[in-house]
Amino acid sequence: LYFVSFFLLGECTKLWHFILCYSIMNGFASGIMMSPLVSCSAHYFKRRRGHAISLATTGGSIGGVVLPLMLRPFFNRNEFKWGIRVVSFVSLALLVISTMLLKERFYANDKFKLSKMIDFNGLKEYNYLFCVLGVLTGEMSFNSALTFYGSYCSYVGLSINDTTIQITIMNTLSTVGRYIPGLVSDSLGRYNCAIFCLIALTLVQYIAWLPFGKYGLNAMYVISCLYGLSSGSIYSLLPVCVGQISDTKDFGKRYSTMYFVVSFGILISSPISGAIIGDKSYFNYQMFIVFCGALSAVSAVLYYISRYASTKTWGWVVF
């Protein structure tokens, strides 16, 4: 389904074609894939789960670097169709390899049951509830910023090529930002590292992006680097915290339940951000950055509450 939706994207000529192929079909396929891909990795690790999942999820950042560079030559020659076709076949090859390598540890021989896919009862536990809300606000912040980052770069005077380079730099540094926090989280505590990274992301948005983004290319280079480093942990580290408060065999359904809730937040965060930006005035872009920073700050607070609900202490504890 993912391959077909991507391949048909090259044939799209009208807005509703793109909505059907990319937004609906591709979104549906991506949602189905993510939970088992992350959950299977978590089945085999506990003590070093943060390291394992951060290593596995660096593929997202690597793809964010490689695929735009792969598409640029095609787009520069106005060969949109062939660019999309090449990416779709690359994706197909990678997904075939992924399917061959995956093997679940639990429920392999059990019958299909909805109770093994979703766990709304878990939301009655305060540590899990606040963890889910923390991921919700963190993902809303990151996805909103990423959606309109290119638009902001264009607003402050960057060319299309320079804007593409900013996204590439962000994804490149995001690889480091995904791996290192996951690596050290196994010894310093998954929640501690997640809270630290969310605070760092908030500071980058308020101290770097908000006041200095208007100063053009050189400033955006620094901001892209800092944002990539601090935001990478959202995809790699926040899910690990769910495993910290769940049985290994329940990680899959708790992870899928979490992202079922998160998906609704992501669905509304981009339209809200677009409404804030409005007529693309500088003040509106500033308010958009404030909005993204507020979401990441709230996410850090929610994770702190979730940690307290798990450990019953507000002070330092490796968790």
mmCIF file of C-alpha atoms in Angstrom:
data_model
loop_
_atom_site.group_PDB
_atom_site.id
_atom_site.type_symbol
_atom_site.label_atom_id
_atom_site.label_comp_id
_atom_site.label_asym_id
_atom_site.label_seq_id
_atom_site.Cartn_x
_atom_site.Cartn_y
_atom_site.Cartn_z
ATOM 1 C CA LEU A 1 0.000 0.000 0.000
ATOM 2 C CA TYR A 2 2.858 2.374 0.823
ATOM 3 C CA PHE A 3 4.599 1.631 -2.494
ATOM 4 C CA VAL A 4 1.405 1.959 -4.548
ATOM 5 C CA SER A 5 0.463 5.251 -2.900
ATOM 6 C CA PHE A 6 3.925 6.673 -3.515
ATOM 7 C CA PHE A 7 4.115 5.424 -7.103
ATOM 8 C CA LEU A 8 0.704 6.906 -7.937
ATOM 9 C CA LEU A 9 1.842 10.217 -6.453
ATOM 10 C CA GLY A 10 3.893 10.732 -9.608
ATOM 11 C CA GLU A 11 0.717 10.571 -11.678
ATOM 12 C CA CYS A 12 -1.175 13.166 -9.643
ATOM 13 C CA THR A 13 -2.243 16.358 -11.421
ATOM 14 C CA LYS A 14 -5.045 17.732 -9.215
ATOM 15 C CA LEU A 15 -5.277 18.573 -5.532
ATOM 16 C CA TRP A 16 -7.710 15.766 -4.733
ATOM 17 C CA HIS A 17 -5.311 13.284 -6.377
ATOM 18 C CA PHE A 18 -2.573 14.288 -3.923
ATOM 19 C CA ILE A 19 -4.986 14.136 -0.983
ATOM 20 C CA LEU A 20 -6.123 10.636 -1.949
ATOM 21 C CA CYS A 21 -2.690 9.158 -2.750
ATOM 22 C CA TYR A 22 -0.407 10.858 -0.261
ATOM 23 C CA SER A 23 -2.550 12.111 2.591
ATOM 24 C CA ILE A 24 -4.964 9.178 2.860
ATOM 25 C CA MET A 25 -3.316 6.077 1.324
ATOM 26 C CA ASN A 26 0.269 6.871 2.278
ATOM 27 C CA GLY A 27 -0.725 8.144 5.725
ATOM 28 C CA PHE A 28 -2.746 4.995 6.379
ATOM 29 C CA ALA A 29 0.118 2.743 5.247
ATOM 30 C CA SER A 30 2.703 4.654 7.303
ATOM 31 C CA GLY A 31 0.513 4.451 10.397
ATOM 32 C CA ILE A 32 0.164 0.676 10.014
ATOM 33 C CA MET A 33 3.916 0.197 9.593
ATOM 34 C CA MET A 34 5.301 2.323 12.420
ATOM 35 C CA SER A 35 3.907 0.480 15.436
ATOM 36 C CA PRO A 36 5.151 -3.032 14.548
ATOM 37 C CA LEU A 37 8.480 -1.728 13.245
ATOM 38 C CA VAL A 38 9.301 0.024 16.534
ATOM 39 C CA SER A 39 7.619 -2.570 18.754
ATOM 40 C CA CYS A 40 9.513 -5.551 17.329
ATOM 41 C CA SER A 41 12.812 -3.891 18.203
ATOM 42 C CA ALA A 42 11.626 -3.274 21.751
ATOM 43 C CA HIS A 43 10.632 -6.936 22.200
ATOM 44 C CA TYR A 44 14.283 -8.001 22.346
ATOM 45 C CA PHE A 45 15.738 -5.311 24.616
ATOM 46 C CA LYS A 46 15.081 -3.995 28.100
ATOM 47 C CA ARG A 47 18.299 -2.831 29.767
ATOM 48 C CA ARG A 48 19.585 -1.286 26.513
ATOM 49 C CA ARG A 49 16.235 -0.511 24.887
ATOM 50 C CA GLY A 50 16.998 3.198 24.556
ATOM 51 C CA HIS A 51 20.178 2.445 22.608
ATOM 52 C CA ALA A 52 18.453 -0.145 20.412
ATOM 53 C CA ILE A 53 15.447 1.954 19.429
ATOM 54 C CA SER A 54 17.504 5.117 18.901
ATOM 55 C CA LEU A 55 19.771 3.159 16.560
ATOM 56 C CA ALA A 56 16.787 1.707 14.684
ATOM 57 C CA THR A 57 15.006 5.036 14.281
ATOM 58 C CA THR A 58 18.035 6.874 12.870
ATOM 59 C CA GLY A 59 16.816 5.561 9.509
ATOM 60 C CA GLY A 60 14.207 8.318 9.510
ATOM 61 C CA SER A 61 16.889 11.008 9.711
ATOM 62 C CA ILE A 62 19.097 9.278 7.145
ATOM 63 C CA GLY A 63 16.136 9.138 4.768
ATOM 64 C CA GLY A 64 15.498 12.820 5.412
ATOM 65 C CA VAL A 65 19.026 13.537 4.176
ATOM 66 C CA VAL A 66 19.252 11.099 1.258
ATOM 67 C CA LEU A 67 15.794 11.364 -0.334
ATOM 68 C CA PRO A 68 15.771 15.171 -0.886
ATOM 69 C CA LEU A 69 19.234 14.928 -2.456
ATOM 70 C CA MET A 70 17.962 12.091 -4.631
ATOM 71 C CA LEU A 71 14.967 14.124 -5.785
ATOM 72 C CA ARG A 72 16.761 17.410 -6.513
ATOM 73 C CA PRO A 73 18.278 16.394 -9.898
ATOM 74 C CA PHE A 74 14.873 15.200 -11.124
ATOM 75 C CA PHE A 75 13.048 18.297 -9.919
ATOM 76 C CA ASN A 76 15.693 20.600 -11.406
ATOM 77 C CA ARG A 77 14.995 18.963 -14.801
ATOM 78 C CA ASN A 78 11.221 19.148 -14.228
ATOM 79 C CA GLU A 79 10.999 15.349 -14.115
ATOM 80 C CA PHE A 80 8.659 15.090 -11.148
ATOM 81 C CA LYS A 81 7.189 11.740 -12.237
ATOM 82 C CA TRP A 82 10.515 9.943 -12.546
ATOM 83 C CA GLY A 83 11.797 11.392 -9.285
ATOM 84 C CA ILE A 84 8.774 10.034 -7.416
ATOM 85 C CA ARG A 85 9.030 6.677 -9.215
ATOM 86 C CA VAL A 86 12.672 6.267 -8.223
ATOM 87 C CA VAL A 87 11.908 7.050 -4.580
ATOM 88 C CA SER A 88 8.940 4.655 -4.592
ATOM 89 C CA PHE A 89 11.055 1.756 -5.884
ATOM 90 C CA VAL A 90 13.828 2.543 -3.379
ATOM 91 C CA SER A 91 11.178 2.485 -0.649
ATOM 92 C CA LEU A 92 9.838 -0.835 -1.945
ATOM 93 C CA ALA A 93 13.313 -2.408 -1.809
ATOM 94 C CA LEU A 94 13.912 -1.140 1.733
ATOM 95 C CA LEU A 95 10.503 -2.339 2.920
ATOM 96 C CA VAL A 96 11.062 -5.816 1.449
ATOM 97 C CA ILE A 97 14.328 -6.038 3.410
ATOM 98 C CA SER A 98 12.557 -4.750 6.511
ATOM 99 C CA THR A 99 9.798 -7.345 6.191
ATOM 100 C CA MET A 100 12.353 -10.146 5.814
ATOM 101 C CA LEU A 101 14.282 -9.049 8.919
ATOM 102 C CA LEU A 102 11.311 -8.496 11.259
ATOM 103 C CA LYS A 103 10.319 -11.192 13.740
ATOM 104 C CA GLU A 104 8.089 -10.570 16.716
ATOM 105 C CA ARG A 105 8.834 -12.188 20.046
ATOM 106 C CA PHE A 106 5.322 -12.194 21.534
ATOM 107 C CA TYR A 107 1.950 -13.241 20.118
ATOM 108 C CA ALA A 108 3.600 -14.818 17.072
ATOM 109 C CA ASN A 109 1.236 -17.801 17.053
ATOM 110 C CA ASP A 110 -1.805 -16.175 18.656
ATOM 111 C CA LYS A 111 -5.032 -15.371 16.878
ATOM 112 C CA PHE A 112 -5.807 -11.798 15.904
ATOM 113 C CA LYS A 113 -7.366 -9.903 18.793
ATOM 114 C CA LEU A 114 -8.205 -6.210 18.997
ATOM 115 C CA SER A 115 -7.237 -6.256 22.686
ATOM 116 C CA LYS A 116 -3.640 -6.899 21.627
ATOM 117 C CA MET A 117 -3.626 -3.817 19.389
ATOM 118 C CA ILE A 118 -4.982 -1.078 21.631
ATOM 119 C CA ASP A 119 -5.096 -0.415 25.376
ATOM 120 C CA PHE A 120 -7.399 2.424 26.381
ATOM 121 C CA ASN A 121 -7.607 0.977 29.906
ATOM 122 C CA GLY A 122 -3.944 1.864 30.296
ATOM 123 C CA LEU A 123 -4.895 5.552 30.149
ATOM 124 C CA LYS A 124 -6.358 5.127 33.625
ATOM 125 C CA GLU A 125 -2.773 4.878 34.910
ATOM 126 C CA TYR A 126 -1.493 8.388 35.522
ATOM 127 C CA ASN A 127 2.096 7.679 34.523
ATOM 128 C CA TYR A 128 0.981 6.294 31.145
ATOM 129 C CA LEU A 129 -1.652 9.012 30.630
ATOM 130 C CA PHE A 130 0.806 11.872 31.165
ATOM 131 C CA CYS A 131 3.409 10.073 29.061
ATOM 132 C CA VAL A 132 0.923 9.890 26.171
ATOM 133 C CA LEU A 133 0.027 13.570 26.610
ATOM 134 C CA GLY A 134 3.734 14.409 26.667
ATOM 135 C CA VAL A 135 4.288 12.635 23.352
ATOM 136 C CA LEU A 136 1.151 14.314 21.977
ATOM 137 C CA THR A 137 2.367 17.853 22.684
ATOM 138 C CA GLY A 138 5.968 17.061 21.725
ATOM 139 C CA GLU A 139 4.930 15.630 18.362
ATOM 140 C CA MET A 140 2.571 18.563 17.748
ATOM 141 C CA SER A 141 5.451 20.972 18.341
ATOM 142 C CA PHE A 142 7.941 19.157 16.121
ATOM 143 C CA ASN A 143 5.565 18.385 13.237
ATOM 144 C CA SER A 144 4.199 21.936 13.180
ATOM 145 C CA ALA A 145 7.698 23.414 13.107
ATOM 146 C CA LEU A 146 8.881 21.000 10.435
ATOM 147 C CA THR A 147 5.819 21.611 8.238
ATOM 148 C CA PHE A 148 6.355 25.376 8.068
ATOM 149 C CA TYR A 149 10.141 25.536 8.471
ATOM 150 C CA GLY A 150 10.682 25.796 4.719
ATOM 151 C CA SER A 151 8.032 28.500 4.476
ATOM 152 C CA TYR A 152 9.782 30.471 7.219
ATOM 153 C CA CYS A 153 13.148 30.125 5.453
ATOM 154 C CA SER A 154 11.619 31.501 2.245
ATOM 155 C CA TYR A 155 10.056 34.382 4.191
ATOM 156 C CA VAL A 156 13.417 35.510 5.612
ATOM 157 C CA GLY A 157 14.952 35.558 2.114
ATOM 158 C CA LEU A 158 16.461 32.121 1.531
ATOM 159 C CA SER A 159 16.365 30.639 -1.960
ATOM 160 C CA ILE A 160 14.759 27.265 -2.678
ATOM 161 C CA ASN A 161 18.180 25.590 -2.783
ATOM 162 C CA ASP A 162 19.229 27.185 0.508
ATOM 163 C CA THR A 163 15.938 26.130 2.087
ATOM 164 C CA THR A 164 16.496 22.550 0.921
ATOM 165 C CA ILE A 165 19.973 22.650 2.450
ATOM 166 C CA GLN A 166 18.492 23.804 5.783
ATOM 167 C CA ILE A 167 16.151 20.792 5.844
ATOM 168 C CA THR A 168 19.071 18.503 4.943
ATOM 169 C CA ILE A 169 21.224 19.966 7.732
ATOM 170 C CA MET A 170 18.378 19.577 10.211
ATOM 171 C CA ASN A 171 17.907 15.918 9.300
ATOM 172 C CA THR A 172 21.646 15.242 9.353
ATOM 173 C CA LEU A 173 22.038 16.613 12.875
ATOM 174 C CA SER A 174 18.791 14.894 13.843
ATOM 175 C CA THR A 175 20.599 11.590 13.274
ATOM 176 C CA VAL A 176 23.020 12.520 16.050
ATOM 177 C CA GLY A 177 20.133 13.875 18.113
ATOM 178 C CA ARG A 178 18.332 10.540 17.839
ATOM 179 C CA TYR A 179 21.285 8.316 18.603
ATOM 180 C CA ILE A 180 23.224 9.976 21.441
ATOM 181 C CA PRO A 181 20.271 10.630 23.827
ATOM 182 C CA GLY A 182 19.119 7.042 23.336
ATOM 183 C CA LEU A 183 22.624 5.768 24.015
ATOM 184 C CA VAL A 184 23.080 7.670 27.284
ATOM 185 C CA SER A 185 19.459 7.202 28.400
ATOM 186 C CA ASP A 186 20.123 3.609 29.423
ATOM 187 C CA SER A 187 22.477 4.850 32.148
ATOM 188 C CA LEU A 188 21.082 8.318 32.990
ATOM 189 C CA GLY A 189 17.395 7.426 32.719
ATOM 190 C CA ARG A 190 15.068 7.511 29.708
ATOM 191 C CA TYR A 191 12.693 10.052 31.282
ATOM 192 C CA ASN A 192 15.564 12.274 32.403
ATOM 193 C CA CYS A 193 17.042 12.425 28.900
ATOM 194 C CA ALA A 194 13.623 13.006 27.325
ATOM 195 C CA ILE A 195 12.908 15.921 29.685
ATOM 196 C CA PHE A 196 16.363 17.404 29.068
ATOM 197 C CA CYS A 197 15.952 17.194 25.269
ATOM 198 C CA LEU A 198 12.495 18.781 25.384
ATOM 199 C CA ILE A 199 13.830 21.648 27.508
ATOM 200 C CA ALA A 200 16.723 22.066 25.071
ATOM 201 C CA LEU A 201 14.275 22.125 22.137
ATOM 202 C CA THR A 202 12.204 24.798 23.875
ATOM 203 C CA LEU A 203 15.294 26.933 24.514
ATOM 204 C CA VAL A 204 16.420 26.616 20.890
ATOM 205 C CA GLN A 205 13.052 27.910 19.715
ATOM 206 C CA TYR A 206 12.862 30.797 22.211
ATOM 207 C CA ILE A 207 16.527 31.813 22.471
ATOM 208 C CA ALA A 208 17.784 31.090 18.938
ATOM 209 C CA TRP A 209 14.956 30.815 16.388
ATOM 210 C CA LEU A 210 12.589 33.480 17.772
ATOM 211 C CA PRO A 211 15.045 36.414 18.039
ATOM 212 C CA PHE A 212 17.673 35.525 15.409
ATOM 213 C CA GLY A 213 15.778 33.758 12.621
ATOM 214 C CA LYS A 214 15.202 37.040 10.758
ATOM 215 C CA TYR A 215 18.935 37.568 10.193
ATOM 216 C CA GLY A 216 19.081 35.349 7.122
ATOM 217 C CA LEU A 217 21.203 32.491 5.851
ATOM 218 C CA ASN A 218 24.010 32.300 8.424
ATOM 219 C CA ALA A 219 21.595 32.509 11.342
ATOM 220 C CA MET A 220 19.403 29.790 9.845
ATOM 221 C CA TYR A 221 22.416 27.491 9.482
ATOM 222 C CA VAL A 222 22.997 27.684 13.231
ATOM 223 C CA ILE A 223 19.301 27.348 14.053
ATOM 224 C CA SER A 224 18.903 24.311 11.767
ATOM 225 C CA CYS A 225 21.860 22.605 13.452
ATOM 226 C CA LEU A 226 20.588 23.290 16.960
ATOM 227 C CA TYR A 227 17.014 22.341 16.121
ATOM 228 C CA GLY A 228 18.086 19.079 14.500
ATOM 229 C CA LEU A 229 20.215 18.112 17.508
ATOM 230 C CA SER A 230 17.534 18.876 20.082
ATOM 231 C CA SER A 231 14.514 17.527 18.181
ATOM 232 C CA GLY A 232 15.904 14.155 17.109
ATOM 233 C CA SER A 233 15.031 12.531 20.426
ATOM 234 C CA ILE A 234 11.290 13.093 19.912
ATOM 235 C CA TYR A 235 11.097 10.112 17.574
ATOM 236 C CA SER A 236 13.733 7.921 19.206
ATOM 237 C CA LEU A 237 13.516 8.583 22.951
ATOM 238 C CA LEU A 238 9.918 9.450 23.758
ATOM 239 C CA PRO A 239 8.593 6.000 22.733
ATOM 240 C CA VAL A 240 11.231 4.353 24.933
ATOM 241 C CA CYS A 241 9.666 6.027 27.951
ATOM 242 C CA VAL A 242 6.467 4.091 27.250
ATOM 243 C CA GLY A 243 8.468 0.880 27.534
ATOM 244 C CA GLN A 244 9.881 2.090 30.830
ATOM 245 C CA ILE A 245 6.408 1.941 32.390
ATOM 246 C CA SER A 246 5.067 -1.092 30.473
ATOM 247 C CA ASP A 247 5.656 -4.821 30.331
ATOM 248 C CA THR A 248 7.725 -5.763 27.299
ATOM 249 C CA LYS A 249 4.929 -7.911 25.852
ATOM 250 C CA ASP A 250 2.525 -4.949 26.145
ATOM 251 C CA PHE A 251 4.835 -2.424 24.507
ATOM 252 C CA GLY A 252 3.297 -2.876 21.054
ATOM 253 C CA LYS A 253 -0.297 -2.174 22.020
ATOM 254 C CA ARG A 254 0.699 0.652 24.358
ATOM 255 C CA TYR A 255 2.824 2.225 21.641
ATOM 256 C CA SER A 256 0.017 1.928 19.067
ATOM 257 C CA THR A 257 -2.525 3.301 21.558
ATOM 258 C CA MET A 258 -0.248 6.259 22.235
ATOM 259 C CA TYR A 259 0.148 7.110 18.566
ATOM 260 C CA PHE A 260 -3.566 6.598 17.940
ATOM 261 C CA VAL A 261 -4.090 9.489 20.356
ATOM 262 C CA VAL A 262 -1.114 11.445 19.007
ATOM 263 C CA SER A 263 -2.397 11.204 15.417
ATOM 264 C CA PHE A 264 -5.379 13.406 16.273
ATOM 265 C CA GLY A 265 -3.069 16.042 17.730
ATOM 266 C CA ILE A 266 -0.883 16.034 14.621
ATOM 267 C CA LEU A 267 -4.030 16.248 12.495
ATOM 268 C CA ILE A 268 -5.005 19.572 14.053
ATOM 269 C CA SER A 269 -1.585 21.062 14.841
ATOM 270 C CA SER A 270 -0.655 21.948 11.250
ATOM 271 C CA PRO A 271 -3.982 23.711 10.486
ATOM 272 C CA ILE A 272 -3.671 25.598 13.777
ATOM 273 C CA SER A 273 -0.123 26.628 12.872
ATOM 274 C CA GLY A 274 -1.273 27.678 9.394
ATOM 275 C CA ALA A 275 -4.025 29.773 10.927
ATOM 276 C CA ILE A 276 -1.520 31.443 13.272
ATOM 277 C CA ILE A 277 0.802 32.271 10.347
ATOM 278 C CA GLY A 278 -2.168 33.589 8.363
ATOM 279 C CA ASP A 279 -1.043 36.370 6.003
ATOM 280 C CA LYS A 280 2.644 35.475 6.606
ATOM 281 C CA SER A 281 3.571 38.647 8.428
ATOM 282 C CA TYR A 282 6.692 38.652 10.587
ATOM 283 C CA PHE A 283 4.633 39.018 13.773
ATOM 284 C CA ASN A 284 2.519 35.978 12.845
ATOM 285 C CA TYR A 285 5.620 33.887 12.219
ATOM 286 C CA GLN A 286 6.902 34.964 15.624
ATOM 287 C CA MET A 287 3.632 33.835 17.223
ATOM 288 C CA PHE A 288 3.966 30.518 15.373
ATOM 289 C CA ILE A 289 7.406 29.959 16.927
ATOM 290 C CA VAL A 290 5.993 30.863 20.353
ATOM 291 C CA PHE A 291 3.231 28.288 19.793
ATOM 292 C CA CYS A 292 5.726 25.519 18.898
ATOM 293 C CA GLY A 293 7.952 26.409 21.854
ATOM 294 C CA ALA A 294 4.999 26.395 24.257
ATOM 295 C CA LEU A 295 4.018 22.894 23.101
ATOM 296 C CA SER A 296 7.516 21.492 23.673
ATOM 297 C CA ALA A 297 7.665 23.180 27.105
ATOM 298 C CA VAL A 298 4.312 21.652 28.081
ATOM 299 C CA SER A 299 5.590 18.285 26.855
ATOM 300 C CA ALA A 300 8.585 18.528 29.217
ATOM 301 C CA VAL A 301 6.273 19.331 32.146
ATOM 302 C CA LEU A 302 3.976 16.410 31.316
ATOM 303 C CA TYR A 303 6.921 14.023 31.195
ATOM 304 C CA TYR A 304 8.086 15.319 34.555
ATOM 305 C CA ILE A 305 4.620 14.614 36.001
ATOM 306 C CA SER A 306 4.644 11.142 34.432
ATOM 307 C CA ARG A 307 8.027 10.459 36.023
ATOM 308 C CA TYR A 308 6.690 11.584 39.387
ATOM 309 C CA ALA A 309 3.658 9.306 39.011
ATOM 310 C CA SER A 310 6.060 6.412 38.425
ATOM 311 C CA THR A 311 8.731 7.161 41.055
ATOM 312 C CA LYS A 312 6.779 9.218 43.650
ATOM 313 C CA THR A 313 9.603 11.737 43.898
ATOM 314 C CA TRP A 314 10.152 15.179 42.362
ATOM 315 C CA GLY A 315 13.923 15.020 42.887
ATOM 316 C CA TRP A 316 16.635 13.431 40.784
ATOM 317 C CA VAL A 317 16.278 9.735 40.177
ATOM 318 C CA VAL A 318 17.585 7.566 37.361
ATOM 319 C CA PHE A 319 14.385 6.683 35.530
#
